[in-house]
Short mmCIF file of C-alpha atoms in Angstrom, two decimals:
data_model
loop_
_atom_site.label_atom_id
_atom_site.label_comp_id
_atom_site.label_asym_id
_atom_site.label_seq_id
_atom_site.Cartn_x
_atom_site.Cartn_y
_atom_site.Cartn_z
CA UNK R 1087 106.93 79.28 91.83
CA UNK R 1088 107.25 81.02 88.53
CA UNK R 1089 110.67 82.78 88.13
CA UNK R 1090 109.77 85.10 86.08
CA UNK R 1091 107.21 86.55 88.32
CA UNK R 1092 107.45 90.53 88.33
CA UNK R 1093 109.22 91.88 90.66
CA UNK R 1094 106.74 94.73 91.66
CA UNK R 1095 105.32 95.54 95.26
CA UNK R 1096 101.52 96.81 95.82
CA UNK R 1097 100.10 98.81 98.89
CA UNK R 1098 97.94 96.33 100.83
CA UNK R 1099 95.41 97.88 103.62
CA UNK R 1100 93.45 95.20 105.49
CA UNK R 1101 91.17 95.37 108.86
CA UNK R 1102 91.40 94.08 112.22
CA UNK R 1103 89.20 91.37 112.07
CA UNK R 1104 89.85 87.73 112.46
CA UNK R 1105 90.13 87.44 109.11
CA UNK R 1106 92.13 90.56 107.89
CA UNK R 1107 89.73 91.85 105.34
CA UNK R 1108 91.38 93.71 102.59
CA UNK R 1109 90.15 96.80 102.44
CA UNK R 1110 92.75 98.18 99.70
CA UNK R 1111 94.92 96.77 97.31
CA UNK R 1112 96.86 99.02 94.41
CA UNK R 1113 96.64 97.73 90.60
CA UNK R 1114 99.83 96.07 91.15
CA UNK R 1115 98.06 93.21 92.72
CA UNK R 1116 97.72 91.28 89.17
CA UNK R 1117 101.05 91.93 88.47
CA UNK R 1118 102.53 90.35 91.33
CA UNK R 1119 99.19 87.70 91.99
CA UNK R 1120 97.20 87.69 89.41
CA UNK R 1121 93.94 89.34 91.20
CA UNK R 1122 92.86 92.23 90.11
CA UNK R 1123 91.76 94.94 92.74
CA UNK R 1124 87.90 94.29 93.43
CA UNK R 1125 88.40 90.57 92.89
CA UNK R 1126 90.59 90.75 96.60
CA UNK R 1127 88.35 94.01 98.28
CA UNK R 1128 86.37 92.43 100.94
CA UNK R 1129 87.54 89.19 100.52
CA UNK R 1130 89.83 87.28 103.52
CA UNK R 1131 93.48 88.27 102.93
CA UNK R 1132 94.39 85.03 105.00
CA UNK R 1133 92.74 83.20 102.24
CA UNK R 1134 96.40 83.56 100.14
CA UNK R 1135 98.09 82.56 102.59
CA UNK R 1136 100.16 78.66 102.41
CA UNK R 1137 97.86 76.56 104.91
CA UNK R 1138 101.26 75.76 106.51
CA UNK R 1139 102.05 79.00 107.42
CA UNK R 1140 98.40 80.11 108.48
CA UNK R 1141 98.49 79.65 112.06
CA UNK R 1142 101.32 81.69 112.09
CA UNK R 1143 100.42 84.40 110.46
CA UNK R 1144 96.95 84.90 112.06
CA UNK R 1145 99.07 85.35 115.00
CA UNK R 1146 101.13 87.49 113.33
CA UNK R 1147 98.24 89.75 112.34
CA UNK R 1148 97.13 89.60 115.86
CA UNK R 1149 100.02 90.38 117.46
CA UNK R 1150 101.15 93.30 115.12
CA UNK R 1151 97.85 94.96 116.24
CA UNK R 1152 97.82 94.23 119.70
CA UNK R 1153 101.05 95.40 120.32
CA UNK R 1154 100.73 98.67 117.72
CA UNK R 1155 103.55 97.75 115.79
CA UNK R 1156 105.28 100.12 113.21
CA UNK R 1157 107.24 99.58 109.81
CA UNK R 1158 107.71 95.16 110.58
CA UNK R 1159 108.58 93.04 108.02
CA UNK R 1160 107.97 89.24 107.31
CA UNK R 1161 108.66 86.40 104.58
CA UNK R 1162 105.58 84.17 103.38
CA UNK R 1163 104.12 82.60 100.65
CA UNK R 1164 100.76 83.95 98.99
CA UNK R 1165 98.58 82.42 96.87
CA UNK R 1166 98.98 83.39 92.71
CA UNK R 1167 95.61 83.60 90.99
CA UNK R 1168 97.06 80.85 88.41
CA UNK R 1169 96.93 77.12 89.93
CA UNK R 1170 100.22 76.79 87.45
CA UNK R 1171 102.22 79.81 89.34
CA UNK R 1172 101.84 77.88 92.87
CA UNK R 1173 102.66 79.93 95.90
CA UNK R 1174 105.12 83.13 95.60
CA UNK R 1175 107.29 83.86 98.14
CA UNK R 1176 107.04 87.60 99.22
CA UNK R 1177 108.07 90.35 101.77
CA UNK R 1178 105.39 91.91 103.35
CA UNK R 1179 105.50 95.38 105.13
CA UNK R 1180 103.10 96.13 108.17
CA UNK R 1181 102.78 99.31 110.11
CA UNK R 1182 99.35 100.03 112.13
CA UNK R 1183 97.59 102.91 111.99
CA UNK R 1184 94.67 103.28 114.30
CA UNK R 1185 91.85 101.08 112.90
CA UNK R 1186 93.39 99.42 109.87
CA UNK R 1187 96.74 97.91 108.96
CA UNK R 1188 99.10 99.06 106.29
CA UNK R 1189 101.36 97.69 104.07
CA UNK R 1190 102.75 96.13 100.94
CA UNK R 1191 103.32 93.10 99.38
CA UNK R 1192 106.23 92.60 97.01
CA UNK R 1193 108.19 89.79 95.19
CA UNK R 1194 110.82 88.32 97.39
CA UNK R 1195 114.29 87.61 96.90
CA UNK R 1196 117.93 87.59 97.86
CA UNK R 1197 120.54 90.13 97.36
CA UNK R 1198 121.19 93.97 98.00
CA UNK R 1199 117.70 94.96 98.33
CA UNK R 1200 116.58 92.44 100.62
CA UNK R 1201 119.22 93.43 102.76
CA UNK R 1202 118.34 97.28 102.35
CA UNK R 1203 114.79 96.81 103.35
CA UNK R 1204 115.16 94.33 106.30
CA UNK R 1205 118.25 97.13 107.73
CA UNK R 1206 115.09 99.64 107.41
CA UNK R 1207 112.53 97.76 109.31
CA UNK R 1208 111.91 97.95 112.99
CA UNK R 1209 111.06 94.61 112.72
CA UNK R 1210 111.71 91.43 110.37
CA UNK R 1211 109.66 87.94 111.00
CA UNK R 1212 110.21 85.05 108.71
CA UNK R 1213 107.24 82.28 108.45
CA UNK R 1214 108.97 80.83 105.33
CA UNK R 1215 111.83 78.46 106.49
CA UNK R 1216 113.71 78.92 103.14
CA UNK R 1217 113.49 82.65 103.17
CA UNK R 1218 115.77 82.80 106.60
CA UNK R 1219 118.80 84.49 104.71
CA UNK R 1220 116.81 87.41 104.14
CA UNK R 1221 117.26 88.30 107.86
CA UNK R 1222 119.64 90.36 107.59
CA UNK R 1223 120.65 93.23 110.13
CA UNK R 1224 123.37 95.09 111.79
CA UNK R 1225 124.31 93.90 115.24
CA UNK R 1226 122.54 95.98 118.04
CA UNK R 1227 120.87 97.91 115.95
CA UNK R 1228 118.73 100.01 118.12
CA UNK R 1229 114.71 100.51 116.53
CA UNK R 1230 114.88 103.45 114.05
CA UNK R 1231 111.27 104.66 115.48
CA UNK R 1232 111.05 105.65 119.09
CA UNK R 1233 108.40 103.62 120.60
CA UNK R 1234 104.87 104.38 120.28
CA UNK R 1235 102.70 105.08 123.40
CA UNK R 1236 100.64 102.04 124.62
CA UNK R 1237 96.58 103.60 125.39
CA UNK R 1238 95.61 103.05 128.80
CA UNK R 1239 93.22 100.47 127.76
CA UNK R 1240 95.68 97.79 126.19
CA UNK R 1241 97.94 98.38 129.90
CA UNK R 1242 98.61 95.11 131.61
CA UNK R 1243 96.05 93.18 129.51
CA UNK R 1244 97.20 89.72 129.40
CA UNK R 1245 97.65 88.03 126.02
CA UNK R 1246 94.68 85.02 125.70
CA UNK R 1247 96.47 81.31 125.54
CA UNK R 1248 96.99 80.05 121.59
CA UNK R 1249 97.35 76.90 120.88
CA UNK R 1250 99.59 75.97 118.54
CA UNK R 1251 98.10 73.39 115.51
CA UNK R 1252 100.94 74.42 112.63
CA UNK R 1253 102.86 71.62 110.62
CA UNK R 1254 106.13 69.96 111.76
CA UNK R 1255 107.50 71.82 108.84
CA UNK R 1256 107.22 75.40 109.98
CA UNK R 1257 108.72 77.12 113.09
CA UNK R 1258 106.33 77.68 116.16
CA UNK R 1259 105.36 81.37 117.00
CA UNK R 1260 107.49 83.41 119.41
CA UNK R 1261 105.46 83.48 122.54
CA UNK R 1262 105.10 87.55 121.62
CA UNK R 1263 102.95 86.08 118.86
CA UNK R 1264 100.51 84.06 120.73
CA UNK R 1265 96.97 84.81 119.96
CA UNK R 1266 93.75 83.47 120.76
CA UNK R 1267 92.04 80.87 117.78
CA UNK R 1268 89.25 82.86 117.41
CA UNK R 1269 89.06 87.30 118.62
CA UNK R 1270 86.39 89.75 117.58
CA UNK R 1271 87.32 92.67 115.53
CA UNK R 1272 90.04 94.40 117.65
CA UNK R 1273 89.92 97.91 119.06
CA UNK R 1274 91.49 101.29 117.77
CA UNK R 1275 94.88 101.65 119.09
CA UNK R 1276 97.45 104.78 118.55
CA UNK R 1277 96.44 107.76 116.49
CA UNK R 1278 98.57 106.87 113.16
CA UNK R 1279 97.18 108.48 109.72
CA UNK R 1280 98.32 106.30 106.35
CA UNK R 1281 98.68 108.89 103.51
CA UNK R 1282 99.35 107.42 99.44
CA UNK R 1283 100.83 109.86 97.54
CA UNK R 1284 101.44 109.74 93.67
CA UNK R 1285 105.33 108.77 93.16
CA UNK R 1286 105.05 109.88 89.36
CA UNK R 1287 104.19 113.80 90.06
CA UNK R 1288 106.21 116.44 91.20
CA UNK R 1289 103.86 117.82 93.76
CA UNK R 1290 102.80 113.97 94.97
CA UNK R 1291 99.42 114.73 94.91
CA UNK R 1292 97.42 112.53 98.47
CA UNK R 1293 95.76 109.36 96.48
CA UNK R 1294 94.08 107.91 99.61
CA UNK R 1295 93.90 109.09 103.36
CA UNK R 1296 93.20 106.73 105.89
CA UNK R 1297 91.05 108.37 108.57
CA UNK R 1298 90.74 111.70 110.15
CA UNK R 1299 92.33 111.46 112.94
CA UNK R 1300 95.77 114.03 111.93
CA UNK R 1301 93.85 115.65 108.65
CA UNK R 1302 90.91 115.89 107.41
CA UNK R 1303 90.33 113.25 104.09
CA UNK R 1304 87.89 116.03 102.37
CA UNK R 1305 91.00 118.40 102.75
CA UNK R 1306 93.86 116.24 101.48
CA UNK R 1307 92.31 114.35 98.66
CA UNK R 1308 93.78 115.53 95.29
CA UNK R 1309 95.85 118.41 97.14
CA UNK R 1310 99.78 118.34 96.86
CA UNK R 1311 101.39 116.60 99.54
CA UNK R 1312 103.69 119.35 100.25
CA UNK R 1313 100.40 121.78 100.78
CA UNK R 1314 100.93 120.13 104.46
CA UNK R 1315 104.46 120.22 105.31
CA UNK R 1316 105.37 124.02 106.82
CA UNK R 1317 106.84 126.18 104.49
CA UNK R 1318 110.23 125.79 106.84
CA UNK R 1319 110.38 121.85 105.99
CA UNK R 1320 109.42 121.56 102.78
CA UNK R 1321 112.34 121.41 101.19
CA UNK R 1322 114.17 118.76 103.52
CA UNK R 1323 110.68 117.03 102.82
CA UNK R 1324 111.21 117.05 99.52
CA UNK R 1325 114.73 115.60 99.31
CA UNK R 1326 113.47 112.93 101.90
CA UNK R 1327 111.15 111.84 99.32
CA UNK R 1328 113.33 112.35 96.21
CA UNK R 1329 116.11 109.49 98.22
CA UNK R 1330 112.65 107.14 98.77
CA UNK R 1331 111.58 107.25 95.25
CA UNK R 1332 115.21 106.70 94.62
CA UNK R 1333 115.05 103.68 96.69
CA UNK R 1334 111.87 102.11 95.63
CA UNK R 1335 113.51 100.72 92.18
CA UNK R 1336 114.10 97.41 91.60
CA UNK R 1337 117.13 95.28 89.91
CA UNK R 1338 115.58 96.06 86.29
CA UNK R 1339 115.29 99.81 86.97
CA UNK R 1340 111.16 99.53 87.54
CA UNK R 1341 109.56 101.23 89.90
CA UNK R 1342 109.29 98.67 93.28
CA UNK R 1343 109.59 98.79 96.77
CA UNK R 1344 112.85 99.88 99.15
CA UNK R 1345 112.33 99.89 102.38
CA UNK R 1346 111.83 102.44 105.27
CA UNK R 1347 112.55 106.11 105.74
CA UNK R 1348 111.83 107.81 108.74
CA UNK R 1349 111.83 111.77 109.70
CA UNK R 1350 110.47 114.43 111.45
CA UNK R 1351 108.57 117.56 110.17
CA UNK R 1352 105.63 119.95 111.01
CA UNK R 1353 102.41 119.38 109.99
CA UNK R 1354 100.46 121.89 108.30
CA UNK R 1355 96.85 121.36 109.23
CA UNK R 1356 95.11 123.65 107.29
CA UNK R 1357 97.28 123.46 104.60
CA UNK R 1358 98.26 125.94 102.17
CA UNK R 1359 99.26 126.47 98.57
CA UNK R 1360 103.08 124.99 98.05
CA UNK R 1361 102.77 126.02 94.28
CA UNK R 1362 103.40 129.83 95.57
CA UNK R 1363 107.21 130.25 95.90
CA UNK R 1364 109.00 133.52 96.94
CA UNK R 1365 110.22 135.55 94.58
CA UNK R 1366 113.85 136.75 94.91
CA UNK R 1367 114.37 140.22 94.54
CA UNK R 1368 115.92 142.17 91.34
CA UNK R 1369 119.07 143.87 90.67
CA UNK R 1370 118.49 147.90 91.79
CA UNK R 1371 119.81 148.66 87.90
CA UNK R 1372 116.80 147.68 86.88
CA UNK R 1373 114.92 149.58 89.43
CA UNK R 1374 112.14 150.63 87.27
CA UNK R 1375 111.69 146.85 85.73
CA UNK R 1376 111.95 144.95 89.16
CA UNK R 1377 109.25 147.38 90.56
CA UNK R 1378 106.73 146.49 87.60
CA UNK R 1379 107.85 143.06 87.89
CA UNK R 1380 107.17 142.36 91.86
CA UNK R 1381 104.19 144.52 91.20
CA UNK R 1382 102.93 142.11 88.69
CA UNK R 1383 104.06 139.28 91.34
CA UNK R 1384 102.75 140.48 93.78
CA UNK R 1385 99.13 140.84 92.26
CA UNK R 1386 99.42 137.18 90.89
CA UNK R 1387 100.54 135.87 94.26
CA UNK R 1388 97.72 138.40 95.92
CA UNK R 1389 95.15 136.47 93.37
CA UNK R 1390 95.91 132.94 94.32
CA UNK R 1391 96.38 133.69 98.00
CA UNK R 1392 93.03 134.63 97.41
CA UNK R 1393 91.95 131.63 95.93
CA UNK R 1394 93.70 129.59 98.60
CA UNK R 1395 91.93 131.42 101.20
CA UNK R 1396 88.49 130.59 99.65
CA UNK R 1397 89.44 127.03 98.89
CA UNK R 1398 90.81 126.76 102.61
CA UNK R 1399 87.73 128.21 104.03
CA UNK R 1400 85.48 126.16 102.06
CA UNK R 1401 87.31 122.58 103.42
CA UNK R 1402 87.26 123.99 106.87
CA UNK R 1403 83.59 123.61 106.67
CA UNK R 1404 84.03 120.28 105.51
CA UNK R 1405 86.38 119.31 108.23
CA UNK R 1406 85.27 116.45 110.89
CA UNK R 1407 88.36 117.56 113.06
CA UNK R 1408 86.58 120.21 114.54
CA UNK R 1409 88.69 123.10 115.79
CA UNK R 1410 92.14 121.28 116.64
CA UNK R 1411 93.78 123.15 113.64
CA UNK R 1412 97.05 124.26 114.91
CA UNK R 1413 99.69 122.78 113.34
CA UNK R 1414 102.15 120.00 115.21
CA UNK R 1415 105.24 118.13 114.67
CA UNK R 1416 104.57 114.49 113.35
CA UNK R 1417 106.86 111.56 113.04
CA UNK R 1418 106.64 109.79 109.33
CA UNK R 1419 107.44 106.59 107.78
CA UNK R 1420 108.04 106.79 104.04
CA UNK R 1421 107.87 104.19 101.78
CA UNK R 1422 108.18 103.97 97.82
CA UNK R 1423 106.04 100.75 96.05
CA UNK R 1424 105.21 100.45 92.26
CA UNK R 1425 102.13 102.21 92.77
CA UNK R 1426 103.05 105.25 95.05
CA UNK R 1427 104.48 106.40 97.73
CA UNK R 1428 103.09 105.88 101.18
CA UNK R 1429 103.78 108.18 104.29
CA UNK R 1430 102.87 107.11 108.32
CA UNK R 1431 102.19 109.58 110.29
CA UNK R 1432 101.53 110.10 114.30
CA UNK R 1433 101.74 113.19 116.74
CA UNK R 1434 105.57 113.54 117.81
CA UNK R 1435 106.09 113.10 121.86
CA UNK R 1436 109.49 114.69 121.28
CA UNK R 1437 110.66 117.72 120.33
CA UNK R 1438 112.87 118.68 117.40
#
């Protein structure tokens, strides 16, 4: 392994089939492995994977669907681009979300921010025998997501038999990882929406919206994040995001990866314009002034509610969601990497 190798992170999306297709990957890919983008897109992401550590982390992939698994990390070695760079050992972050499975992939090694990310995950699976020190948690640490509901369909479905064929020189599966040799693509499971945001704007503008299921794609694309949060949460919102961007920095001050956030807020389905503050109100000296002034306000803020009405109305004829507009609280995973910032969301079961 090259030591010098950057320590960056890119957002990975791949799908459920056998061979977990990527169907995403961030620029930061040739950074990190030496691919660019539509060299991997479409392409077997278990073709980077060690061949002593494949068995194990088909089953990985299979189990981390089949079980609808949120915010897990593991420790494996993927395949560099450059014969001469060998294998690099990285962390990879997993969360599923409905039909496709979400992550990153980032340079791995020892010290305080392996130990921040693995106290942030619900989860942490190492494949690599020499990355083992990375485990690192607090005792009886209780999951930091409340557990997602399991569909009716996936209900006392028995895991298929897997037969074990990995080297001497890597630990066996857990028997939670078993999984069949060969499976057809696998089903939908929880309603989960993945969301990229731009981590170098203010307003975090949506990059890339997974499916439909929570908001409509045609609505979010380009919009500011914050268009979505109610008015009441958007400023816990943004100091949530202002500690994960502070997080996602790596030992040489570049932007990187840093773990898990999680929080609660209320969606705004429709959306609405977040660039329209309130104004506070003058001093009474200046009576005369403060009347011209919130006059002239108000006729600005009258001109782009305006606009946001006709932009609003013109996505809701766009929108595949139907009529299920009414806003709802959502749980959220957020994440920082070197090429945004990614947000998880599902319907809340619980209230605030």
């Amino acid at each position: 392994m090259d030591t010098n190798t950057p320590c960056v992170s890119f957002i990975g999306i791949v799908d459920f089939t056998e061979q977990a297709r990527w169907v995403y990957c961030s620029e930061s890919v040739y950074d990190l492995l030496g691919f660019e983008p539509h060299e991997l897109i479409g392409t077997p992401s278990l073709n980077l994977v060690h061949p002593d550590e494949f068995d194990q982390v088909k089953a990985m992939h299979y189990s981390t669907i089949t079980q609808d698994r949120a915010a897990v990390l593991a420790y494996l070695r993927m395949r560099h681009k450059d014969p001469y760079k060998g294998y690099i050992l990285c962390a990879i972050s997993r969360t599923v979300c409905q039909n496709v499975l979400v992550g990153s992939v980032s340079f791995a090694s020892p010290g305080p921010k392996a130990m921040h990310n693995a106290s942030t995950a619900q989860e942490v699976r190492i494949i690599t025998p020499y990355a083992k020190d990375f485990e690192l948690r607090r005792w009886n640490d209780p999951n930091p997501m409340p557990p997602c509901p399991i569909p009716d369909r996936l209900r006392n479905t028995p895991s298929p038999a897997f037969s074990n064929s990995s080297s001497s020189h890597t630990p066996s599966p857990s028997p939670e990882d078993e999984a069949p040799p060969h499976f057809d693509p696998l089903p939908e499971q929880s309603r989960r929406t993945a969301l990229i945001l731009d981590r170098f704007s203010v307003n975090c503008n949506v990059l890339y919206c997974s499916n439909d299921s929570l908001l409509s794609t045609t609505r979010v694309m380009g919009r500011s994040f914050y268009d979505f949060v109610a008015p009441k949460d958007e400023d816990t919102v943004r100091a949530w995001i202002d500690v994960i961007k502070g997080w996602g920095v790596n030992e040489r001050g570049q932007p990187s990866d840093g773990g898990f956030g999680f929080g609660k807020f209320t969606l705004c389905v429709q959306g609405r314009d977040s660039s329209v503050r309130p104004t506070e109100p003058a001093p009474s000296r200046h009576r005369r002034d403060s009347y011209t002034a919130s006059r002239d306000a108000g006729a600005r803020d009258h001109g782009r509610s305006r606009r946001s009405s006709q932009s609003t109305s013109h996505a809701r004829g766009r929108d595949r969601r139907g009529s299920d507009n009414r806003d709802f609280v959502v749980d959220a995973i957020f994440s920082a990497h070197s090429d945004g910032l990614m947000v998880i969301l599902r319907k809340s079961t619980t209230s605030r």
